[in-house]
Amino acid sequence: MDDALREILVRSRRVVFFGGAGVSTESGIPDFRSAEGLYRQESGVNYPPEEVMSRSFFLTHPEEFFAYYKTRLVHHDAQPNPAHRGLAHLESTGKLIAVVTQNIDGLHQKAGSKNVLELHGSVQRNYCVDCDKRYPLSFIIASAGVPTCESCSGIVRPDVVLYEEALDPSVWSRAVGTIAQADTLIVGGTSLAVYPAAGLLDFFAGSDLVLINKEPTPADRIATYAIQAPIGEVLGGLGELA
Ligand code: NAD
Ligand code: ZN
């Protein structure tokens, strides 16, 4: 694996990983802002993705919301890639204390990570907006059009944070607390353009900030070490650490 990264990890005691959509592109899930990202794809509906994925759009155009959501944001068959697996391994060695993610795909857990803080929720969890009954992702996928509750006919929505919605305060405070305790923060696969998530870097008070991203990010200049490379290649090497 990368020698400088290995050196940092060998001296670290409490590593936290903070990631975004770029962690899952090698699993076949497009990110938002890359050249192949969702912002540059035709949405299939006549609205930009950030508008479709907003609370007001969900409330006023549920059919179009679910048509977009089911085809573009849910990737039921996606599998973890070497980045997810490397992080799960680092947690099993006791060095990594948490993964904080902006992703909603559940792939860190699928790879075996235990302490995963999902800032933006998960496609795996769904609930009825009227009676709160819980549903698995398979229910959303199997539904035609807008998924409705078996008990009360209310709309069943994903437990994901839409634009115009607030983050879950308890997930946020755990993310802040865990980053504040870290001696090494690895930030990867995120453009650091989405707030408040990107603001989490401000809570890091440790010694090594490592950035891994295909393109430059606004935080490269404050990083101890910035790596511009595919994240699976870099974090896949974590499997070698004992
Ligand atoms: P983003 O699309 O803004 O940025 C992704 C970054 O990752 C880009 O800078 C890109 O250069 C980089 N990248 C892409 N593939 C990479 C790779 N293989 N190796 C290294 N770097 C790579 O993503 P963001 O910052 O996470 O913000 C997007 C928002 O969209 C998040 O809030 C997230 O909730 C949501 N989202 C989630 C998923 C998912 O769950 N997988 C997918 C798309 C969007
Ligand atoms: Zn219901």
CSV table of N, CA and C in Angstrom, one decimal, residues 87-239:
chain,number,residue,atom,x,y,z
A,87,LEU,N,-11.8,-0.6,4.8
A,87,LEU,CA,-12.2,0.1,6.0
A,87,LEU,C,-12.7,-0.8,7.0
A,88,ALA,N,-13.5,-1.8,6.6
A,88,ALA,CA,-14.0,-2.8,7.5
A,88,ALA,C,-12.9,-3.6,8.2
A,89,HIS,N,-11.8,-3.9,7.4
A,89,HIS,CA,-10.7,-4.5,8.0
A,89,HIS,C,-10.0,-3.6,9.0
A,90,LEU,N,-9.8,-2.4,8.7
A,90,LEU,CA,-9.2,-1.5,9.6
A,90,LEU,C,-10.0,-1.3,10.9
A,91,GLU,N,-11.3,-1.4,10.9
A,91,GLU,CA,-12.1,-1.4,12.1
A,91,GLU,C,-11.8,-2.7,12.9
A,92,SER,N,-11.7,-3.8,12.2
A,92,SER,CA,-11.5,-5.1,12.9
A,92,SER,C,-10.1,-5.2,13.6
A,93,THR,N,-9.2,-4.3,13.1
A,93,THR,CA,-7.9,-4.3,13.8
A,93,THR,C,-7.9,-3.4,15.1
A,94,GLY,N,-9.0,-2.7,15.2
A,94,GLY,CA,-9.2,-1.8,16.4
A,94,GLY,C,-8.7,-0.4,16.2
A,95,LYS,N,-8.1,-0.1,15.0
A,95,LYS,CA,-7.6,1.3,14.8
A,95,LYS,C,-8.7,2.2,14.3
A,96,LEU,N,-9.6,1.7,13.5
A,96,LEU,CA,-10.6,2.6,13.0
A,96,LEU,C,-11.8,2.6,13.9
A,97,ILE,N,-12.2,3.8,14.4
A,97,ILE,CA,-13.3,3.8,15.4
A,97,ILE,C,-14.7,4.1,14.8
A,98,ALA,N,-14.7,4.7,13.6
A,98,ALA,CA,-16.0,5.0,13.0
A,98,ALA,C,-15.8,5.3,11.5
A,99,VAL,N,-16.9,5.0,10.8
A,99,VAL,CA,-17.0,5.5,9.4
A,99,VAL,C,-18.2,6.5,9.5
A,100,VAL,N,-17.9,7.7,9.0
A,100,VAL,CA,-19.0,8.7,8.9
A,100,VAL,C,-19.2,8.9,7.4
A,101,THR,N,-20.4,8.6,7.0
A,101,THR,CA,-20.7,8.7,5.5
A,101,THR,C,-21.8,9.5,5.1
A,102,GLN,N,-21.7,10.1,3.9
A,102,GLN,CA,-22.8,10.9,3.3
A,102,GLN,C,-23.6,10.0,2.4
A,103,ASN,N,-23.1,8.7,2.3
A,103,ASN,CA,-23.8,7.8,1.3
A,103,ASN,C,-25.0,7.2,2.0
A,104,ILE,N,-25.9,6.8,1.1
A,104,ILE,CA,-27.2,6.2,1.6
A,104,ILE,C,-27.4,4.8,1.1
A,105,ASP,N,-26.3,4.2,0.6
A,105,ASP,CA,-26.4,2.9,-0.1
A,105,ASP,C,-26.2,1.7,0.9
A,106,GLY,N,-25.7,1.9,2.1
A,106,GLY,CA,-25.6,0.7,3.0
A,106,GLY,C,-24.4,-0.2,2.7
A,107,LEU,N,-23.5,0.2,1.8
A,107,LEU,CA,-22.4,-0.7,1.4
A,107,LEU,C,-21.3,-0.9,2.5
A,108,HIS,N,-21.1,0.1,3.4
A,108,HIS,CA,-20.2,-0.1,4.4
A,108,HIS,C,-20.6,-1.2,5.3
A,109,GLN,N,-21.9,-1.3,5.7
A,109,GLN,CA,-22.4,-2.4,6.6
A,109,GLN,C,-22.3,-3.7,5.8
A,110,LYS,N,-22.6,-3.7,4.5
A,110,LYS,CA,-22.5,-4.9,3.7
A,110,LYS,C,-21.1,-5.4,3.7
A,111,ALA,N,-20.1,-4.6,3.8
A,111,ALA,CA,-18.7,-5.0,3.8
A,111,ALA,C,-18.3,-5.4,5.2
A,112,GLY,N,-19.1,-5.2,6.2
A,112,GLY,CA,-18.7,-5.7,7.5
A,112,GLY,C,-18.4,-4.6,8.5
A,113,SER,N,-18.5,-3.3,8.1
A,113,SER,CA,-18.3,-2.2,9.1
A,113,SER,C,-19.4,-2.2,10.1
A,114,LYS,N,-19.0,-1.9,11.4
A,114,LYS,CA,-20.0,-2.0,12.4
A,114,LYS,C,-20.5,-0.6,12.9
A,115,ASN,N,-19.5,0.3,13.1
A,115,ASN,CA,-19.8,1.6,13.6
A,115,ASN,C,-19.9,2.6,12.4
A,116,VAL,N,-21.1,2.7,11.8
A,116,VAL,CA,-21.3,3.5,10.6
A,116,VAL,C,-22.3,4.6,10.9
A,117,LEU,N,-21.9,5.9,10.8
A,117,LEU,CA,-22.8,7.0,11.1
A,117,LEU,C,-23.2,7.5,9.7
A,118,GLU,N,-24.5,7.3,9.4
A,118,GLU,CA,-25.1,7.7,8.1
A,118,GLU,C,-25.7,9.1,8.2
A,119,LEU,N,-25.0,10.1,7.8
A,119,LEU,CA,-25.5,11.5,7.9
A,119,LEU,C,-26.7,11.7,7.1
A,120,HIS,N,-26.8,11.0,6.0
A,120,HIS,CA,-28.0,11.3,5.1
A,120,HIS,C,-29.0,10.2,5.1
A,121,GLY,N,-28.9,9.3,6.0
A,121,GLY,CA,-29.8,8.2,6.1
A,121,GLY,C,-29.5,7.0,5.2
A,122,SER,N,-30.5,6.2,4.9
A,122,SER,CA,-30.2,4.9,4.1
A,122,SER,C,-31.4,4.5,3.3
A,123,VAL,N,-31.1,4.1,2.1
A,123,VAL,CA,-32.2,3.5,1.2
A,123,VAL,C,-32.7,2.2,1.8
A,124,GLN,N,-32.0,1.6,2.7
A,124,GLN,CA,-32.4,0.3,3.3
A,124,GLN,C,-33.5,0.5,4.2
A,125,ARG,N,-33.7,1.7,4.8
A,125,ARG,CA,-34.8,1.9,5.8
A,125,ARG,C,-35.9,2.8,5.2
A,126,ASN,N,-37.1,2.4,5.4
A,126,ASN,CA,-38.2,3.1,4.8
A,126,ASN,C,-39.4,3.1,5.8
A,127,TYR,N,-40.2,4.2,5.8
A,127,TYR,CA,-41.3,4.2,6.8
A,127,TYR,C,-42.5,4.9,6.2
A,128,CYS,N,-43.7,4.6,6.8
A,128,CYS,CA,-44.9,5.2,6.3
A,128,CYS,C,-45.0,6.6,7.0
A,129,VAL,N,-45.3,7.6,6.2
A,129,VAL,CA,-45.3,9.0,6.7
A,129,VAL,C,-46.5,9.2,7.6
A,130,ASP,N,-47.5,8.3,7.6
A,130,ASP,CA,-48.7,8.5,8.4
A,130,ASP,C,-48.6,7.7,9.7
A,131,CYS,N,-48.3,6.4,9.6
A,131,CYS,CA,-48.3,5.5,10.8
A,131,CYS,C,-46.9,5.1,11.3
A,132,ASP,N,-45.9,5.4,10.5
A,132,ASP,CA,-44.5,5.1,10.9
A,132,ASP,C,-44.1,3.6,10.7
A,133,LYS,N,-45.0,2.8,10.1
A,133,LYS,CA,-44.7,1.4,9.9
A,133,LYS,C,-43.4,1.3,9.1
A,134,ARG,N,-42.5,0.4,9.4
A,134,ARG,CA,-41.2,0.3,8.7
A,134,ARG,C,-41.3,-0.7,7.6
A,135,TYR,N,-40.5,-0.5,6.6
A,135,TYR,CA,-40.5,-1.3,5.4
A,135,TYR,C,-39.0,-1.5,4.9
A,136,PRO,N,-38.7,-2.7,4.4
A,136,PRO,CA,-37.4,-2.9,3.8
A,136,PRO,C,-37.3,-2.3,2.4
A,137,LEU,N,-36.1,-2.2,1.8
A,137,LEU,CA,-35.9,-1.7,0.5
A,137,LEU,C,-36.7,-2.5,-0.5
A,138,SER,N,-36.7,-3.8,-0.3
A,138,SER,CA,-37.4,-4.7,-1.3
A,138,SER,C,-38.9,-4.3,-1.5
A,139,PHE,N,-39.5,-3.7,-0.5
A,139,PHE,CA,-40.9,-3.3,-0.6
A,139,PHE,C,-41.0,-2.1,-1.6
A,140,ILE,N,-40.0,-1.2,-1.5
A,140,ILE,CA,-40.0,0.0,-2.4
A,140,ILE,C,-39.8,-0.5,-3.8
A,141,ILE,N,-38.9,-1.4,-4.0
A,141,ILE,CA,-38.5,-1.8,-5.3
A,141,ILE,C,-39.7,-2.6,-6.0
A,142,ALA,N,-40.4,-3.4,-5.2
A,142,ALA,CA,-41.5,-4.2,-5.7
A,142,ALA,C,-42.8,-3.3,-6.0
A,143,SER,N,-42.8,-2.1,-5.4
A,143,SER,CA,-44.0,-1.3,-5.6
A,143,SER,C,-44.1,-0.7,-6.9
A,144,ALA,N,-45.3,-0.6,-7.5
A,144,ALA,CA,-45.4,0.1,-8.8
A,144,ALA,C,-45.8,1.6,-8.4
A,145,GLY,N,-45.0,2.5,-9.0
A,145,GLY,CA,-45.3,3.9,-8.7
A,145,GLY,C,-45.0,4.3,-7.3
A,146,VAL,N,-45.9,5.0,-6.7
A,146,VAL,CA,-45.6,5.5,-5.3
A,146,VAL,C,-45.9,4.4,-4.3
A,147,PRO,N,-45.0,4.0,-3.5
A,147,PRO,CA,-45.2,2.9,-2.5
A,147,PRO,C,-46.2,3.4,-1.4
A,148,THR,N,-47.2,2.6,-1.1
A,148,THR,CA,-48.1,3.0,-0.1
A,148,THR,C,-48.2,1.9,1.0
A,149,CYS,N,-48.5,2.3,2.2
A,149,CYS,CA,-48.5,1.5,3.4
A,149,CYS,C,-49.6,0.5,3.4
A,150,GLU,N,-49.3,-0.8,3.8
A,150,GLU,CA,-50.2,-1.9,3.8
A,150,GLU,C,-51.3,-1.6,4.9
A,151,SER,N,-50.9,-0.9,5.9
A,151,SER,CA,-51.8,-0.7,7.1
A,151,SER,C,-52.8,0.5,6.9
A,152,CYS,N,-52.2,1.6,6.3
A,152,CYS,CA,-53.0,2.8,6.3
A,152,CYS,C,-53.0,3.6,5.0
A,153,SER,N,-52.4,3.0,4.0
A,153,SER,CA,-52.3,3.7,2.7
A,153,SER,C,-51.5,5.0,2.6
A,154,GLY,N,-50.8,5.3,3.7
A,154,GLY,CA,-49.9,6.5,3.6
A,154,GLY,C,-48.8,6.2,2.7
A,155,ILE,N,-48.1,7.3,2.3
A,155,ILE,CA,-46.9,7.1,1.4
A,155,ILE,C,-45.7,6.5,2.3
A,156,VAL,N,-45.1,5.5,1.7
A,156,VAL,CA,-43.9,4.9,2.3
A,156,VAL,C,-42.7,5.6,1.7
A,157,ARG,N,-41.9,6.3,2.5
A,157,ARG,CA,-40.8,7.0,2.0
A,157,ARG,C,-39.4,6.5,2.5
A,158,PRO,N,-38.4,6.7,1.8
A,158,PRO,CA,-37.1,6.3,2.3
A,158,PRO,C,-36.6,7.2,3.5
A,159,ASP,N,-35.9,6.6,4.4
A,159,ASP,CA,-35.3,7.3,5.5
A,159,ASP,C,-34.0,8.0,5.1
A,160,VAL,N,-34.1,8.8,4.1
A,160,VAL,CA,-33.0,9.6,3.6
A,160,VAL,C,-33.3,11.1,3.8
A,161,VAL,N,-32.2,11.8,4.0
A,161,VAL,CA,-32.4,13.3,4.2
A,161,VAL,C,-32.5,13.9,2.8
A,162,LEU,N,-33.6,14.5,2.5
A,162,LEU,CA,-33.8,15.2,1.3
A,162,LEU,C,-33.3,16.7,1.4
A,163,TYR,N,-33.0,17.3,0.3
A,163,TYR,CA,-32.7,18.7,0.3
A,163,TYR,C,-33.9,19.4,1.0
A,164,GLU,N,-33.6,20.4,1.8
A,164,GLU,CA,-34.5,21.2,2.6
A,164,GLU,C,-34.9,20.5,3.9
A,165,GLU,N,-34.3,19.3,4.1
A,165,GLU,CA,-34.6,18.6,5.4
A,165,GLU,C,-33.3,18.7,6.3
A,166,ALA,N,-33.5,18.6,7.6
A,166,ALA,CA,-32.4,18.7,8.6
A,166,ALA,C,-31.8,17.3,8.8
A,167,LEU,N,-30.5,17.3,9.1
A,167,LEU,CA,-29.9,16.0,9.5
A,167,LEU,C,-30.5,15.6,10.8
A,168,ASP,N,-30.4,14.3,11.1
A,168,ASP,CA,-30.7,13.7,12.4
A,168,ASP,C,-29.7,14.3,13.4
A,169,PRO,N,-30.2,15.0,14.4
A,169,PRO,CA,-29.3,15.7,15.4
A,169,PRO,C,-28.5,14.7,16.2
A,170,SER,N,-29.0,13.5,16.4
A,170,SER,CA,-28.2,12.5,17.2
A,170,SER,C,-27.1,11.9,16.4
A,171,VAL,N,-27.3,11.6,15.1
A,171,VAL,CA,-26.3,11.2,14.2
A,171,VAL,C,-25.2,12.2,14.1
A,172,TRP,N,-25.7,13.5,13.9
A,172,TRP,CA,-24.7,14.6,13.7
A,172,TRP,C,-23.8,14.8,15.0
A,173,SER,N,-24.4,14.7,16.2
A,173,SER,CA,-23.6,14.9,17.3
A,173,SER,C,-22.6,13.8,17.6
A,174,ARG,N,-23.0,12.5,17.2
A,174,ARG,CA,-22.1,11.4,17.3
A,174,ARG,C,-21.0,11.6,16.3
A,175,ALA,N,-21.3,12.1,15.1
A,175,ALA,CA,-20.2,12.3,14.1
A,175,ALA,C,-19.3,13.4,14.6
A,176,VAL,N,-19.8,14.5,15.1
A,176,VAL,CA,-18.9,15.5,15.6
A,176,VAL,C,-18.0,15.0,16.7
A,177,GLY,N,-18.6,14.2,17.7
A,177,GLY,CA,-17.9,13.7,18.8
A,177,GLY,C,-16.8,12.8,18.4
A,178,THR,N,-17.1,11.9,17.5
A,178,THR,CA,-16.1,10.9,17.1
A,178,THR,C,-15.0,11.5,16.3
A,179,ILE,N,-15.3,12.5,15.4
A,179,ILE,CA,-14.2,13.2,14.7
A,179,ILE,C,-13.3,14.0,15.6
A,180,ALA,N,-14.0,14.6,16.6
A,180,ALA,CA,-13.2,15.4,17.6
A,180,ALA,C,-12.2,14.6,18.4
A,181,GLN,N,-12.5,13.3,18.5
A,181,GLN,CA,-11.6,12.4,19.3
A,181,GLN,C,-10.5,11.8,18.4
A,182,ALA,N,-10.6,11.9,17.1
A,182,ALA,CA,-9.7,11.1,16.2
A,182,ALA,C,-8.3,11.7,16.2
A,183,ASP,N,-7.3,10.9,16.1
A,183,ASP,CA,-6.0,11.4,15.9
A,183,ASP,C,-5.7,11.5,14.4
A,184,THR,N,-6.3,10.6,13.6
A,184,THR,CA,-6.2,10.7,12.1
A,184,THR,C,-7.6,10.7,11.5
A,185,LEU,N,-7.8,11.6,10.6
A,185,LEU,CA,-9.1,11.7,9.8
A,185,LEU,C,-8.8,11.4,8.4
A,186,ILE,N,-9.4,10.4,7.8
A,186,ILE,CA,-9.2,10.1,6.4
A,186,ILE,C,-10.5,10.6,5.7
A,187,VAL,N,-10.4,11.5,4.8
A,187,VAL,CA,-11.6,12.0,4.1
A,187,VAL,C,-11.4,11.5,2.6
A,188,GLY,N,-12.5,10.8,2.1
A,188,GLY,CA,-12.3,10.3,0.8
A,188,GLY,C,-13.6,10.3,0.0
A,189,GLY,N,-13.5,10.5,-1.4
A,189,GLY,CA,-14.6,10.3,-2.3
A,189,GLY,C,-15.7,11.3,-2.0
A,190,THR,N,-15.3,12.5,-1.7
A,190,THR,CA,-16.3,13.6,-1.5
A,190,THR,C,-15.8,14.9,-2.0
A,191,SER,N,-16.7,15.6,-2.7
A,191,SER,CA,-16.3,16.9,-3.3
A,191,SER,C,-16.3,18.0,-2.2
A,192,LEU,N,-16.8,17.6,-1.0
A,192,LEU,CA,-16.9,18.6,0.2
A,192,LEU,C,-17.7,19.8,-0.2
A,193,ALA,N,-18.7,19.6,-1.0
A,193,ALA,CA,-19.6,20.7,-1.5
A,193,ALA,C,-20.9,20.7,-0.8
A,194,VAL,N,-21.3,19.6,-0.1
A,194,VAL,CA,-22.6,19.5,0.6
A,194,VAL,C,-22.5,19.9,2.1
A,195,TYR,N,-23.1,20.9,2.5
A,195,TYR,CA,-23.2,21.3,3.9
A,195,TYR,C,-24.5,20.9,4.5
A,196,PRO,N,-24.6,20.6,5.8
A,196,PRO,CA,-23.5,20.8,6.8
A,196,PRO,C,-22.4,19.7,6.8
A,197,ALA,N,-22.6,18.6,6.1
A,197,ALA,CA,-21.7,17.5,6.2
A,197,ALA,C,-20.2,17.9,6.0
A,198,ALA,N,-19.9,18.7,5.0
A,198,ALA,CA,-18.5,19.1,4.8
A,198,ALA,C,-17.9,19.9,5.9
A,199,GLY,N,-18.8,20.5,6.7
A,199,GLY,CA,-18.3,21.3,7.9
A,199,GLY,C,-17.8,20.4,9.0
A,200,LEU,N,-17.9,19.1,8.9
A,200,LEU,CA,-17.4,18.2,9.9
A,200,LEU,C,-15.9,18.3,10.1
A,201,LEU,N,-15.2,18.7,9.0
A,201,LEU,CA,-13.8,18.8,9.0
A,201,LEU,C,-13.3,19.8,10.1
A,202,ASP,N,-14.2,20.8,10.4
A,202,ASP,CA,-13.8,21.8,11.3
A,202,ASP,C,-13.6,21.2,12.7
A,203,PHE,N,-14.2,20.1,13.0
A,203,PHE,CA,-14.2,19.5,14.4
A,203,PHE,C,-13.0,18.6,14.6
A,204,PHE,N,-12.2,18.4,13.5
A,204,PHE,CA,-11.0,17.5,13.7
A,204,PHE,C,-9.9,18.3,14.4
A,205,ALA,N,-9.3,17.7,15.4
A,205,ALA,CA,-8.3,18.4,16.2
A,205,ALA,C,-7.0,17.5,16.3
A,206,GLY,N,-7.0,16.4,15.5
A,206,GLY,CA,-5.9,15.5,15.6
A,206,GLY,C,-4.7,15.9,14.7
A,207,SER,N,-3.8,15.0,14.5
A,207,SER,CA,-2.5,15.4,13.9
A,207,SER,C,-2.5,15.2,12.3
A,208,ASP,N,-3.2,14.1,11.9
A,208,ASP,CA,-3.0,13.8,10.4
A,208,ASP,C,-4.4,13.8,9.7
A,209,LEU,N,-4.5,14.7,8.8
A,209,LEU,CA,-5.7,14.8,7.9
A,209,LEU,C,-5.3,14.3,6.5
A,210,VAL,N,-5.9,13.1,6.1
A,210,VAL,CA,-5.5,12.5,4.8
A,210,VAL,C,-6.7,12.7,3.9
A,211,LEU,N,-6.4,13.2,2.7
A,211,LEU,CA,-7.5,13.4,1.7
A,211,LEU,C,-7.3,12.4,0.5
A,212,ILE,N,-8.3,11.7,0.2
A,212,ILE,CA,-8.2,10.8,-1.0
A,212,ILE,C,-9.4,11.1,-1.9
A,213,ASN,N,-9.1,11.6,-3.1
A,213,ASN,CA,-10.1,12.0,-4.0
A,213,ASN,C,-9.5,12.0,-5.4
A,214,LYS,N,-10.3,11.7,-6.4
A,214,LYS,CA,-9.8,11.7,-7.8
A,214,LYS,C,-9.5,13.1,-8.3
A,215,GLU,N,-10.3,14.1,-7.8
A,215,GLU,CA,-10.1,15.5,-8.2
A,215,GLU,C,-9.7,16.3,-7.0
A,216,PRO,N,-9.1,17.4,-7.2
A,216,PRO,CA,-8.8,18.3,-6.0
A,216,PRO,C,-10.0,18.7,-5.3
A,217,THR,N,-9.8,18.9,-4.0
A,217,THR,CA,-11.0,19.4,-3.1
A,217,THR,C,-10.5,20.6,-2.4
A,218,PRO,N,-11.5,21.4,-1.9
A,218,PRO,CA,-11.2,22.6,-1.1
A,218,PRO,C,-10.3,22.3,0.1
A,219,ALA,N,-10.3,21.1,0.6
A,219,ALA,CA,-9.5,20.8,1.8
A,219,ALA,C,-8.1,20.4,1.6
A,220,ASP,N,-7.7,20.2,0.3
A,220,ASP,CA,-6.4,19.7,0.0
A,220,ASP,C,-5.3,20.5,0.7
A,221,ARG,N,-5.5,21.8,0.7
A,221,ARG,CA,-4.5,22.7,1.2
A,221,ARG,C,-4.3,22.6,2.7
A,222,ILE,N,-5.3,22.1,3.4
A,222,ILE,CA,-5.1,21.9,4.9
A,222,ILE,C,-4.7,20.5,5.3
A,223,ALA,N,-4.6,19.6,4.3
A,223,ALA,CA,-4.3,18.2,4.5
A,223,ALA,C,-2.9,18.0,4.8
A,224,THR,N,-2.6,17.0,5.7
A,224,THR,CA,-1.2,16.5,5.9
A,224,THR,C,-0.7,15.8,4.7
A,225,TYR,N,-1.7,15.1,4.1
A,225,TYR,CA,-1.3,14.3,2.9
A,225,TYR,C,-2.5,14.2,2.0
A,226,ALA,N,-2.4,14.6,0.8
A,226,ALA,CA,-3.5,14.5,-0.2
A,226,ALA,C,-3.1,13.5,-1.3
A,227,ILE,N,-4.0,12.5,-1.6
A,227,ILE,CA,-3.7,11.5,-2.6
A,227,ILE,C,-4.8,11.7,-3.7
A,228,GLN,N,-4.3,11.9,-4.9
A,228,GLN,CA,-5.3,11.9,-6.0
A,228,GLN,C,-5.3,10.6,-6.7
A,229,ALA,N,-6.2,9.7,-6.4
A,229,ALA,CA,-6.2,8.4,-7.0
A,229,ALA,C,-7.5,7.7,-6.7
A,230,PRO,N,-7.8,6.6,-7.4
A,230,PRO,CA,-9.1,5.9,-7.2
A,230,PRO,C,-9.0,5.3,-5.7
A,231,ILE,N,-10.1,5.5,-5.0
A,231,ILE,CA,-10.1,5.2,-3.6
A,231,ILE,C,-10.0,3.7,-3.3
A,232,GLY,N,-10.5,2.9,-4.2
A,232,GLY,CA,-10.4,1.5,-4.0
A,232,GLY,C,-9.0,1.0,-4.0
A,233,GLU,N,-8.2,1.6,-4.9
A,233,GLU,CA,-6.8,1.3,-5.0
A,233,GLU,C,-6.1,1.6,-3.7
A,234,VAL,N,-6.4,2.8,-3.2
A,234,VAL,CA,-5.7,3.3,-2.0
A,234,VAL,C,-6.1,2.5,-0.7
A,235,LEU,N,-7.4,2.4,-0.5
A,235,LEU,CA,-7.9,1.8,0.7
A,235,LEU,C,-8.0,0.3,0.6
A,236,GLY,N,-7.9,-0.2,-0.6
A,236,GLY,CA,-7.9,-1.7,-0.7
A,236,GLY,C,-6.6,-2.2,0.0
A,237,GLY,N,-5.6,-1.4,0.0
A,237,GLY,CA,-4.3,-1.8,0.6
A,237,GLY,C,-4.4,-1.9,2.1
A,238,LEU,N,-5.4,-1.4,2.7
A,238,LEU,CA,-5.6,-1.5,4.2
A,238,LEU,C,-5.6,-3.0,4.7
A,239,GLY,N,-6.0,-3.8,3.8
A,239,GLY,CA,-6.1,-5.3,4.1
A,239,GLY,C,-4.8,-5.8,4.6
